[in-house]
PDB file of C-alpha atoms in Angstrom:
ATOM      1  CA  UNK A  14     -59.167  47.627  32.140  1.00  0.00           C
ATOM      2  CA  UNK A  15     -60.349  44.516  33.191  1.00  0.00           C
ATOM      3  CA  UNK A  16     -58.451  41.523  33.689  1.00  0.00           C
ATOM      4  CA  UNK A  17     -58.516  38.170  31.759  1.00  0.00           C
ATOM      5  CA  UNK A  18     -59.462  36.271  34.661  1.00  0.00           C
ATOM      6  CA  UNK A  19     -62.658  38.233  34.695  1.00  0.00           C
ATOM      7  CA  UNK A  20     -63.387  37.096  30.389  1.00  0.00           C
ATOM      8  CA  UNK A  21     -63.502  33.636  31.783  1.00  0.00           C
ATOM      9  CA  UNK A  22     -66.729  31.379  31.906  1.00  0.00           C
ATOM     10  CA  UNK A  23     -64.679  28.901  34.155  1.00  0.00           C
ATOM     11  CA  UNK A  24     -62.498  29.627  36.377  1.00  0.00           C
ATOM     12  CA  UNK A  25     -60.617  26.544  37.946  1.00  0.00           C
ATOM     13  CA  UNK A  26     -59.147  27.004  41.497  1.00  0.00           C
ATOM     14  CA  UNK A  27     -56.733  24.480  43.166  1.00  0.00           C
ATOM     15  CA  UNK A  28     -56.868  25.104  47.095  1.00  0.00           C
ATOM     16  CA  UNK A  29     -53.550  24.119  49.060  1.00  0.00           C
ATOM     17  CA  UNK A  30     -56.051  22.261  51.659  1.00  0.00           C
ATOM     18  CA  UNK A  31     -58.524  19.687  52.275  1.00  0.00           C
ATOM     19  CA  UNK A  32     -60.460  21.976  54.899  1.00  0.00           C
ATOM     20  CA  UNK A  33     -63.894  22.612  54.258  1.00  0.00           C
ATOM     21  CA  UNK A  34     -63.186  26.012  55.523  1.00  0.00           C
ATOM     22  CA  UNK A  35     -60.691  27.034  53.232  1.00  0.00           C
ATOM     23  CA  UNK A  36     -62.028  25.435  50.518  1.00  0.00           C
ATOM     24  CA  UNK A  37     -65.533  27.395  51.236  1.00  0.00           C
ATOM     25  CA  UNK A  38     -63.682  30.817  51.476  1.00  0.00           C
ATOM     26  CA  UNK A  39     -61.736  30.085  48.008  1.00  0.00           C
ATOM     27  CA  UNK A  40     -64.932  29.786  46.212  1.00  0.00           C
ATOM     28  CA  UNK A  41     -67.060  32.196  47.862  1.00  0.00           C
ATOM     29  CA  UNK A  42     -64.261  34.755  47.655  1.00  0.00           C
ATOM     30  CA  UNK A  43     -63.853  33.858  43.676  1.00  0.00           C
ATOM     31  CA  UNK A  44     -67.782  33.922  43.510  1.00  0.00           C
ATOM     32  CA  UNK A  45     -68.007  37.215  44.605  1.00  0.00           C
ATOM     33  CA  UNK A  46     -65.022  38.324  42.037  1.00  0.00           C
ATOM     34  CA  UNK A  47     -66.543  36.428  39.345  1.00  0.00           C
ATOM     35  CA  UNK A  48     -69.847  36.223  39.332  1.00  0.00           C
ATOM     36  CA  UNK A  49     -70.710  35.045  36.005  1.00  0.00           C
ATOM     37  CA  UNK A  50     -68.323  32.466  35.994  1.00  0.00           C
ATOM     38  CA  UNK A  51     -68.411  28.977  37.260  1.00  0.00           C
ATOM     39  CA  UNK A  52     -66.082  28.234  39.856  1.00  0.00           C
ATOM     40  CA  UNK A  53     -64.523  24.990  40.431  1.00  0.00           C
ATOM     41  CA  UNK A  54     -62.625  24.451  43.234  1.00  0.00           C
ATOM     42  CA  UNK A  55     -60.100  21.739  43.902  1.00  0.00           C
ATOM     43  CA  UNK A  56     -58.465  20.842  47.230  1.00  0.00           C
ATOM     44  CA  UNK A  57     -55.444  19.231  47.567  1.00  0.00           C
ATOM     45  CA  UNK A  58     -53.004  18.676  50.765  1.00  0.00           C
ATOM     46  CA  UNK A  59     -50.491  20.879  50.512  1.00  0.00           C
ATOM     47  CA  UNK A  60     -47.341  21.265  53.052  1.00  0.00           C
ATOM     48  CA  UNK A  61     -46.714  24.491  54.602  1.00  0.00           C
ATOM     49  CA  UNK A  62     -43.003  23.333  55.087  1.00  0.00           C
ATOM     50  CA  UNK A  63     -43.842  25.383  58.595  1.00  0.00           C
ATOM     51  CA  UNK A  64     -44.629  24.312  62.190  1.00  0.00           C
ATOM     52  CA  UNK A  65     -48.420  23.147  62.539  1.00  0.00           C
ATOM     53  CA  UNK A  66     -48.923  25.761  64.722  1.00  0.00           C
ATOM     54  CA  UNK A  67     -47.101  28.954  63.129  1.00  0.00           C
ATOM     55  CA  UNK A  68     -45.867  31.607  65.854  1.00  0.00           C
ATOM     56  CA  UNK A  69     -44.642  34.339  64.181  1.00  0.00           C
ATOM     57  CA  UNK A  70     -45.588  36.840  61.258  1.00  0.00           C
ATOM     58  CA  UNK A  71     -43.020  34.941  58.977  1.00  0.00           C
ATOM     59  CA  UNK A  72     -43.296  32.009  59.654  1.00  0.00           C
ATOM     60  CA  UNK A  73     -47.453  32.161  58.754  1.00  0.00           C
ATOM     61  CA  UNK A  74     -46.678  34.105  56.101  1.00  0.00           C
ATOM     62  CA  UNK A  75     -44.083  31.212  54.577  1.00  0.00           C
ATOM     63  CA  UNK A  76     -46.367  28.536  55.534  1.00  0.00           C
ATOM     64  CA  UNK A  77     -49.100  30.463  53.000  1.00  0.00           C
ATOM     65  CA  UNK A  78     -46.416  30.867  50.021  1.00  0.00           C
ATOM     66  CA  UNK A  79     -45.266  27.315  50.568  1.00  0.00           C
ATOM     67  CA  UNK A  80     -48.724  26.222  49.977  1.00  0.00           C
ATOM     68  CA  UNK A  81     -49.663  27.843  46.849  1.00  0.00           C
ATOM     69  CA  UNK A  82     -46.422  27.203  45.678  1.00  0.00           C
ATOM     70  CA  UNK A  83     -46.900  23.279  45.897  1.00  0.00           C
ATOM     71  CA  UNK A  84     -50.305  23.656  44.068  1.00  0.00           C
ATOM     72  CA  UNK A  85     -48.874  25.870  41.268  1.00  0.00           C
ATOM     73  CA  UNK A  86     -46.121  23.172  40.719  1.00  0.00           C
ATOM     74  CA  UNK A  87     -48.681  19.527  40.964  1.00  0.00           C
ATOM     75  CA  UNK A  88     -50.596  21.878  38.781  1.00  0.00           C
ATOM     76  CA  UNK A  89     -47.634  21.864  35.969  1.00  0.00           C
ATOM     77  CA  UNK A  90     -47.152  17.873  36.536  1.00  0.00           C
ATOM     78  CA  UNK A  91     -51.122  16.664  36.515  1.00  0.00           C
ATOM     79  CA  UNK A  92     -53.404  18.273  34.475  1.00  0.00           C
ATOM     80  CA  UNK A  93     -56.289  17.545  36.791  1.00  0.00           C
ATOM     81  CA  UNK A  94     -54.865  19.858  39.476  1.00  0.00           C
ATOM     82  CA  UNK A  95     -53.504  22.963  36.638  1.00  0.00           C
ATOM     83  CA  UNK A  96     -55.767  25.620  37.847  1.00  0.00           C
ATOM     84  CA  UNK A  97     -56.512  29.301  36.721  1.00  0.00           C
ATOM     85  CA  UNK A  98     -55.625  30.230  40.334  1.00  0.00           C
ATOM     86  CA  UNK A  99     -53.785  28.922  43.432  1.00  0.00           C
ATOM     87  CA  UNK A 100     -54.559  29.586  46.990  1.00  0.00           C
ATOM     88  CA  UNK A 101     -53.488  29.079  49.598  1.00  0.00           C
ATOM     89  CA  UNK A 102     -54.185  30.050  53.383  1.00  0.00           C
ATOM     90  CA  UNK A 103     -52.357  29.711  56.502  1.00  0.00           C
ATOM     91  CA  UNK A 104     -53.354  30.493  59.912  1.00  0.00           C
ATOM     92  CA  UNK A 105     -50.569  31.959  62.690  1.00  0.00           C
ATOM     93  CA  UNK A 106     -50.254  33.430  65.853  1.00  0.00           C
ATOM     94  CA  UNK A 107     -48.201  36.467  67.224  1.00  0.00           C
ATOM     95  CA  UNK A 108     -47.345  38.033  70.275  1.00  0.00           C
ATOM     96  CA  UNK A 109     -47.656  41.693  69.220  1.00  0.00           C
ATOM     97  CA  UNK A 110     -47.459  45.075  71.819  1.00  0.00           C
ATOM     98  CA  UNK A 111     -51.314  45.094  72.410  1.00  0.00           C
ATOM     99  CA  UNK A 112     -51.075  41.156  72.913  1.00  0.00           C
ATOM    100  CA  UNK A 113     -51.277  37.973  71.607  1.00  0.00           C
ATOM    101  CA  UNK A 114     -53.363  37.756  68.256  1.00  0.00           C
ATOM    102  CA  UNK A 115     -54.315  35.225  65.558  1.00  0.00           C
ATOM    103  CA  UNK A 116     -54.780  35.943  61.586  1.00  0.00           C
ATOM    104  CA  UNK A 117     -53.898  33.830  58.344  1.00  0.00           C
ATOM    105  CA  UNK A 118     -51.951  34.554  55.515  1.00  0.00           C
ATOM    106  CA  UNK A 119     -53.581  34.151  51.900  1.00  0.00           C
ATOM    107  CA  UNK A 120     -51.266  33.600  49.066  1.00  0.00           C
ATOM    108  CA  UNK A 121     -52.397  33.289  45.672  1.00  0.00           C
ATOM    109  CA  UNK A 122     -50.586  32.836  42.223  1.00  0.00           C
ATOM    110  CA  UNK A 123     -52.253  33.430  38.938  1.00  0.00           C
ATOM    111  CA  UNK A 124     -49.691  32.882  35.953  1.00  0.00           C
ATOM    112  CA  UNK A 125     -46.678  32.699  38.187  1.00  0.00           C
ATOM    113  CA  UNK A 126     -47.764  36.187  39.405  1.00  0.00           C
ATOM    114  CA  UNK A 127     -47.701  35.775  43.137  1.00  0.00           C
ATOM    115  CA  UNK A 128     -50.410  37.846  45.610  1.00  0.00           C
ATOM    116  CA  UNK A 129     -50.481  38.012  49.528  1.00  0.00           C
ATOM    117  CA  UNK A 130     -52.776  39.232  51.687  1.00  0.00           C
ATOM    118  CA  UNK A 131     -53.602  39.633  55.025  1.00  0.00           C
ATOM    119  CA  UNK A 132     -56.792  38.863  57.192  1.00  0.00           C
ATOM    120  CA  UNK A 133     -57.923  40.575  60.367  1.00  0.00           C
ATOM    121  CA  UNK A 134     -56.661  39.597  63.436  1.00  0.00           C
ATOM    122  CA  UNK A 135     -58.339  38.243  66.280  1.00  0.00           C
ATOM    123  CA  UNK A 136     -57.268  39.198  69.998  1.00  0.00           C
ATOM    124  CA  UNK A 137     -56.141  36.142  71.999  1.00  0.00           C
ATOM    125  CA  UNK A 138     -56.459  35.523  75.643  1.00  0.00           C
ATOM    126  CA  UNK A 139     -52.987  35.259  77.357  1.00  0.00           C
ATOM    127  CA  UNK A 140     -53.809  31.220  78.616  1.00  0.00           C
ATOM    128  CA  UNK A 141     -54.805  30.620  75.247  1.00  0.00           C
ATOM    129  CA  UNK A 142     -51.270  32.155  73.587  1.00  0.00           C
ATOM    130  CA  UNK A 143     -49.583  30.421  76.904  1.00  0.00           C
ATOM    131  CA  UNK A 144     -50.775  27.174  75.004  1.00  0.00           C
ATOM    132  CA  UNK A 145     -49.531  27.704  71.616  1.00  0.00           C
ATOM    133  CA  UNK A 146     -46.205  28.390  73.050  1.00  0.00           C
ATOM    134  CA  UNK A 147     -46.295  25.232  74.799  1.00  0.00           C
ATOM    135  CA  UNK A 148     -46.605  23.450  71.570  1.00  0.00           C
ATOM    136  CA  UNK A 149     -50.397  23.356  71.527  1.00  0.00           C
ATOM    137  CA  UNK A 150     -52.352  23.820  68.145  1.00  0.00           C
ATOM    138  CA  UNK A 151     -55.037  26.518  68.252  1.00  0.00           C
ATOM    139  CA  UNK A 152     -58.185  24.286  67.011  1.00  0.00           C
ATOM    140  CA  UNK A 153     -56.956  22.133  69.891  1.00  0.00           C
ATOM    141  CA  UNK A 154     -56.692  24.496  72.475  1.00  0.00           C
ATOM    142  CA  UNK A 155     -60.154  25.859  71.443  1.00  0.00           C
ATOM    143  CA  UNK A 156     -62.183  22.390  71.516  1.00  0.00           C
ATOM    144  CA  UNK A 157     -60.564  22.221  74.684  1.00  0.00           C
ATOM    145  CA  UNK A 158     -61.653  25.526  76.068  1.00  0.00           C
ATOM    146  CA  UNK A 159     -65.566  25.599  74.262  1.00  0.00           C
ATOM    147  CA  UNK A 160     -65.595  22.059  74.345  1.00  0.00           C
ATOM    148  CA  UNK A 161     -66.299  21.674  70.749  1.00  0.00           C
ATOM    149  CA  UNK A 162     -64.926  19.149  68.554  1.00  0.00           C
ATOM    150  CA  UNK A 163     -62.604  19.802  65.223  1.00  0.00           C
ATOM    151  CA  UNK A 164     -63.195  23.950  65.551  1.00  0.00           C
ATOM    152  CA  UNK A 165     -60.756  24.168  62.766  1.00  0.00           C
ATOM    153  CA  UNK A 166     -62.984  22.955  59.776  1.00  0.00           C
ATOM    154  CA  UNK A 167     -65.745  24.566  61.401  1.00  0.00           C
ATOM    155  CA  UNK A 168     -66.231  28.368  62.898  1.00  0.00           C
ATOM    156  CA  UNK A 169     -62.760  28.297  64.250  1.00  0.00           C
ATOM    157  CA  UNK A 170     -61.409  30.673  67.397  1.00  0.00           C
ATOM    158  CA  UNK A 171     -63.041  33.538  65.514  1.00  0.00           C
ATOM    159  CA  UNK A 172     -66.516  32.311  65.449  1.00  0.00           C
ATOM    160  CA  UNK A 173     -66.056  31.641  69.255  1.00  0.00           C
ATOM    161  CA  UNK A 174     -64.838  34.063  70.413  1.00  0.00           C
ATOM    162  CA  UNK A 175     -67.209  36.545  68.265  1.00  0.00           C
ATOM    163  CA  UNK A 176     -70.079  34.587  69.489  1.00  0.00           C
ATOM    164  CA  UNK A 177     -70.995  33.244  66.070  1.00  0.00           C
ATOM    165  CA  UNK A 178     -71.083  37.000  64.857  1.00  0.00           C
ATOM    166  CA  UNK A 179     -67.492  36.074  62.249  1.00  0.00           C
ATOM    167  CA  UNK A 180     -66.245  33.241  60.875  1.00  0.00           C
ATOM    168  CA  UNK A 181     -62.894  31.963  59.914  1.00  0.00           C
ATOM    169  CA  UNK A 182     -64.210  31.149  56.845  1.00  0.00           C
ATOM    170  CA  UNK A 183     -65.864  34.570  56.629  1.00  0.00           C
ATOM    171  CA  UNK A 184     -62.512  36.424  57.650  1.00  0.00           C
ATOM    172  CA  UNK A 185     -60.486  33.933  54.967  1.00  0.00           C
ATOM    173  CA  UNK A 186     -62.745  35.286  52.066  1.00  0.00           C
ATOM    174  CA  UNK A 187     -62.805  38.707  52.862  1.00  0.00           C
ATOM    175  CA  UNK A 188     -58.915  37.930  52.613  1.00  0.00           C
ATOM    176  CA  UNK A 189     -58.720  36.495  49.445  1.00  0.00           C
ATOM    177  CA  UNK A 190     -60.845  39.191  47.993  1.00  0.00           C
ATOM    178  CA  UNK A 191     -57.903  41.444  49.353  1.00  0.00           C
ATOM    179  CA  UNK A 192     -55.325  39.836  48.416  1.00  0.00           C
ATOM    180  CA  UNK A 193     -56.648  39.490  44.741  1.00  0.00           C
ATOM    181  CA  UNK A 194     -56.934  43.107  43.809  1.00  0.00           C
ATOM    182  CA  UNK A 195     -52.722  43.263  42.095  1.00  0.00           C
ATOM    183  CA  UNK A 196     -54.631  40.144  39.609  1.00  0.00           C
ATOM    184  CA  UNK A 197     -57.264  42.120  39.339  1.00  0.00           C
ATOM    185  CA  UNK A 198     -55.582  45.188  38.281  1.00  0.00           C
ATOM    186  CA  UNK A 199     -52.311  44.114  36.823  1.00  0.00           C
ATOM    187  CA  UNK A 200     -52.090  46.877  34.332  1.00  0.00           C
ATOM    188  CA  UNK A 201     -52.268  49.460  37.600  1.00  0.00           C
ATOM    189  CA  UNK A 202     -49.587  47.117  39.779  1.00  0.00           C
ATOM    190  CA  UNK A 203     -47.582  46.048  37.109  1.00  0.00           C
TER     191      UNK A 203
END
């Protein structure tokens, strides 16, 4: 049974960011889901109510919920920003048993229905975490390392340290795509 977000010609998307890169995975992520509709996609700021630089499984994922959250409720006061979907993505860091990693969080809310998913993680090199913990941001530390400039709204760590073989935006859509299978199935979730 399919669901009514795929009956839609338009589907409008408010993004809890003003990064290319997110903004980029939303719609290709909703292209691929929809691909008969026409995808608009909004970004907005959004706060993550979070550290800049999350460190912990948690705390990303909170940073992620916040996000969506804020677009869901400018969405109920403006009716520019009231979108058919909100999401939101936030990037974190955690020391786990094999090592330090990175990975976002994707949270998206469709009708008050709330999703979260989950991207692949990316292996970190122990300097690099050693920075975060510091208080470093990892776009920073990254420039920094590759001298590049503003990573972040570019390939990001992952495009890197994959030698231009991933992206972050690549790795955010493949996400979203994820994390939207309970909206795409809601009888089968419900």
């Amino acid at each position: 049974m399919p669901s009514a977000l795929s009956q839609q010609a338009i589907l409008r998307i408010t993004v809890g960011s003003t990064n290319p890169v997110k903004i980029g995975a939303a719609r290709n992520a909703l292209s691929l889901l929809f691909p008969e509709a026409e995808i608009l996609c909004l970004g907005i700021h959004a706060p993550s109510g979070v550290a800049a630089q999350p460190m912990t499984d948690t705390e990303t994922r909170e940073g992620a919920i916040n996000r969506a959250r804020y677009c869901e409720q400018q969405g109920t006061k403006d009716e520019a920003l009231a979108a058919d979907l909100y999401v939101a993505m936030e990037g974190g860091v955690d020391l786990f048993d094999h090592g330090a990693a990175t990975y976002a969080y994707m949270a998206i809310i469709h009708r008050g229905q709330l999703s979260i998913g989950r991207s692949a993680q990316l292996p970190l090199p122990a300097r690099v975490y050693d920075a975060l913990v510091a208080g470093e941001e990892l776009g920073d530390v990254m420039d920094r390392l590759f001298n590049t400039v503003n990573i972040k709204q570019k390939g990001g760590a992952i495009g890197l340290f994959t030698q231009g073989k991933a992206s972050r935006e690549s790795v955010y859509t493949q996400a979203i795509v994820l994390a939207m299978a309970p909206l795409l199935n809601p009888a089968i979730f419900a």
